[in-house]
Amino acid sequence: MKIKEFKTWDEQVAKLIEHGCKDIKSNEYAIDILQKVNYYRLTAYFLPFRDRETQKYDSSKVSLEKIYGISCFDAELRLLIFKYLEDIELYFRTQVAYHHGNKYGALAYKEATAFNKFHKHNEFLEDIEKELCHRQKSPVYKHHQRKYDGEFPIWVLVEFFTFGMTSKFFADSPIDIQQDIAKNVGIKSTQVRTYLEVAVVLRNYCAHYNR
């Protein structure tokens, strides 16, 4: 299997020029950017400006300064979105814990009967165990191991949920719980399910610095 050879900063700049990015202030300017943003990552921002036939960047439309500016804007946009996604995630964690705990009790999440027919209970329990394993050094985890024999009420357990787990917990909850939560935000439960799924994907994009 052929692997691409390592390129020095200067060679990376030469590669950008070879591919069509000829508008570069200086070699030093380019290297300064490449030392901050990995070459492979930066070149992804050139893709919308690449000619389909030649596979070269359209030199009339791109400059290194412009592409770096788009990259910086993308970073700022991710940070802005992430702030609101955090609010959404924490809100729905609180809601599913409150409504599920109120109707079924502190530990009812351990029983498949506390969910709807679409719920995959074994997978859910495996996800919980995996997250608890990752949090064994947490004061909350240690406290409940010591004082409550390792039992975590749903309103505590949700603090260990990923956003994806929160979204699935909502979608797998009985319809009356979904409707009560949806009523609080003024939309249908089906819309909440869809929006949460989209928010989870978006959150993962932001968390992993995707374009």
C-alpha positions as CSV (number, residue, x, y, z in Angstrom):
1,M,0.0,0.0,0.0
2,K,1.4,3.4,-1.0
3,I,1.4,6.1,1.7
4,K,2.0,9.7,1.0
5,E,5.4,11.0,2.0
6,F,5.9,13.5,4.7
7,K,6.0,17.2,3.6
8,T,7.9,20.0,5.3
9,W,6.2,23.4,5.8
10,D,7.9,24.7,2.7
11,E,6.9,21.7,0.7
12,Q,3.3,22.1,1.9
13,V,3.3,25.7,0.7
14,A,4.7,24.5,-2.7
15,K,1.9,21.9,-2.8
16,L,-0.8,24.6,-2.3
17,I,0.7,26.6,-5.1
18,E,0.9,23.6,-7.3
19,H,-2.8,22.8,-6.7
20,G,-3.8,26.3,-7.8
21,C,-3.6,28.6,-4.7
22,K,-1.2,31.1,-6.1
23,D,-2.4,34.1,-4.2
24,I,-0.2,33.8,-1.1
25,K,1.1,36.9,0.7
26,S,4.4,35.3,1.5
27,N,6.0,32.0,2.3
28,E,6.3,33.0,6.0
29,Y,2.6,33.9,6.1
30,A,1.6,30.6,4.7
31,I,3.9,28.6,7.1
32,D,2.4,30.5,10.0
33,I,-1.1,29.4,9.0
34,L,0.0,25.8,8.4
35,Q,1.6,25.6,11.8
36,K,-1.8,26.5,13.3
37,V,-4.0,24.5,11.0
38,N,-3.0,21.1,9.7
39,Y,-2.5,21.1,5.9
40,Y,-4.9,18.2,5.4
41,R,-7.6,20.1,7.4
42,L,-7.0,23.4,5.7
43,T,-7.2,22.0,2.1
44,A,-10.7,20.7,2.8
45,Y,-11.8,24.3,2.7
46,F,-10.5,24.6,-0.8
47,L,-12.9,21.9,-2.1
48,P,-15.8,24.2,-3.1
49,F,-13.3,26.1,-5.3
50,R,-11.8,23.1,-7.1
51,D,-12.4,22.6,-10.8
52,R,-14.0,19.2,-11.5
53,E,-12.0,18.5,-14.6
54,T,-8.5,19.6,-13.6
55,Q,-9.0,19.0,-9.9
56,K,-7.0,22.3,-9.4
57,Y,-8.2,25.2,-7.3
58,D,-9.7,28.0,-9.3
59,S,-6.9,30.6,-8.8
60,S,-9.3,33.4,-9.7
61,K,-11.5,32.6,-6.7
62,V,-9.1,31.6,-4.0
63,S,-6.4,33.0,-1.9
64,L,-4.7,31.5,1.1
65,E,-6.0,34.5,3.2
66,K,-9.6,33.9,2.0
67,I,-9.5,30.2,2.7
68,Y,-8.0,30.7,6.2
69,G,-10.7,33.4,6.8
70,I,-13.4,30.8,6.0
71,S,-11.7,28.3,8.4
72,C,-11.6,30.9,11.2
73,F,-15.3,31.8,10.6
74,D,-16.2,28.1,10.7
75,A,-14.4,27.8,14.1
76,E,-16.3,30.8,15.5
77,L,-19.6,29.4,14.1
78,R,-19.0,26.1,15.9
79,L,-18.4,27.8,19.2
80,L,-21.5,29.9,18.8
81,I,-23.7,26.9,17.9
82,F,-22.1,24.8,20.7
83,K,-23.2,27.3,23.3
84,Y,-26.9,26.9,22.4
85,L,-26.6,23.1,21.9
86,E,-25.3,22.9,25.5
87,D,-28.5,24.7,26.7
88,I,-30.7,22.3,24.7
89,E,-28.9,19.2,26.0
90,L,-29.1,20.2,29.6
91,Y,-32.7,21.2,29.3
92,F,-33.8,17.9,27.9
93,R,-31.7,16.0,30.3
94,T,-33.6,17.7,33.1
95,Q,-37.0,17.1,31.4
96,V,-36.6,13.4,30.8
97,A,-35.3,12.8,34.3
98,Y,-38.1,14.8,35.9
99,H,-41.0,13.3,33.9
100,H,-39.8,9.7,33.8
101,G,-38.9,9.8,37.5
102,N,-42.2,11.4,38.4
103,K,-44.2,8.8,36.6
104,Y,-42.2,5.6,37.1
105,G,-39.8,6.2,40.0
106,A,-36.1,6.6,40.7
107,L,-34.9,3.3,39.3
108,A,-37.6,2.4,36.8
109,Y,-35.2,3.0,33.9
110,K,-33.8,-0.5,34.7
111,E,-37.0,-2.1,33.5
112,A,-37.9,-2.3,29.8
113,T,-41.6,-1.8,30.7
114,A,-40.9,1.8,31.6
115,F,-40.3,2.5,27.9
116,N,-42.1,2.2,24.6
117,K,-42.0,-0.7,22.1
118,F,-39.1,0.8,20.1
119,H,-36.8,0.8,23.1
120,K,-33.7,-1.6,22.9
121,H,-33.2,-2.1,26.6
122,N,-30.1,-4.2,26.6
123,E,-28.3,-1.7,24.4
124,F,-29.5,1.1,26.7
125,L,-28.1,-0.7,29.8
126,E,-24.8,-1.3,28.1
127,D,-24.5,2.4,27.2
128,I,-25.2,3.2,30.9
129,E,-22.5,0.8,32.1
130,K,-20.0,2.2,29.6
131,E,-20.6,5.8,30.7
132,L,-20.5,4.9,34.4
133,C,-17.2,3.1,33.8
134,H,-15.8,6.3,32.3
135,R,-16.9,8.3,35.4
136,Q,-15.6,6.2,38.2
137,K,-13.4,9.0,39.5
138,S,-16.3,11.4,39.6
139,P,-17.3,12.5,43.2
140,V,-21.0,11.8,42.2
141,Y,-20.1,8.3,41.2
142,K,-18.1,7.6,44.3
143,H,-20.8,9.1,46.6
144,H,-23.5,6.9,45.2
145,Q,-21.3,3.8,45.3
146,R,-20.5,4.4,49.0
147,K,-23.8,5.7,50.3
148,Y,-26.4,4.0,48.0
149,D,-24.8,0.7,47.0
150,G,-24.1,1.9,43.5
151,E,-27.7,2.8,42.7
152,F,-28.2,6.0,40.6
153,P,-31.7,7.6,40.5
154,I,-32.6,8.8,37.0
155,W,-32.1,12.4,38.0
156,V,-28.5,11.6,38.9
157,L,-27.9,9.2,36.1
158,V,-28.8,11.7,33.4
159,E,-25.6,13.6,34.4
160,F,-23.7,10.8,32.9
161,F,-25.7,10.7,29.7
162,T,-24.3,11.7,26.3
163,F,-26.5,13.9,24.2
164,G,-27.2,10.9,22.0
165,M,-28.4,8.9,25.1
166,T,-30.7,11.8,26.1
167,S,-32.2,12.0,22.6
168,K,-32.8,8.2,22.6
169,F,-34.2,8.3,26.1
170,F,-36.8,10.9,25.0
171,A,-37.6,8.9,21.8
172,D,-38.0,5.7,23.8
173,S,-40.1,7.2,26.6
174,P,-43.9,6.5,26.6
175,I,-45.8,8.9,24.4
176,D,-47.5,10.7,27.3
177,I,-44.1,11.7,28.7
178,Q,-42.9,12.8,25.3
179,Q,-46.1,14.9,24.9
180,D,-45.7,16.5,28.3
181,I,-42.2,17.6,27.5
182,A,-43.0,18.7,24.0
183,K,-45.9,20.8,25.4
184,N,-43.4,22.8,27.5
185,V,-41.6,23.9,24.3
186,G,-44.7,24.4,22.3
187,I,-44.2,21.9,19.5
188,K,-45.2,18.3,18.8
189,S,-43.4,15.3,20.3
190,T,-42.5,14.1,16.7
191,Q,-40.8,17.4,16.1
192,V,-38.9,17.2,19.3
193,R,-37.6,13.8,18.4
194,T,-36.5,15.0,15.0
195,Y,-34.9,18.2,16.3
196,L,-33.0,16.3,19.0
197,E,-31.6,13.8,16.5
198,V,-30.4,16.7,14.3
199,A,-29.0,18.5,17.4
200,V,-27.0,15.4,18.3
201,V,-25.4,15.2,14.9
202,L,-24.7,18.9,14.9
203,R,-23.2,18.7,18.4
204,N,-20.8,15.9,17.3
205,Y,-19.8,18.0,14.3
206,C,-18.9,20.9,16.6
207,A,-17.2,18.8,19.2
208,H,-15.0,17.1,16.6
209,Y,-14.2,20.4,14.7
210,N,-15.9,19.3,11.5
211,R,-16.4,21.7,8.7
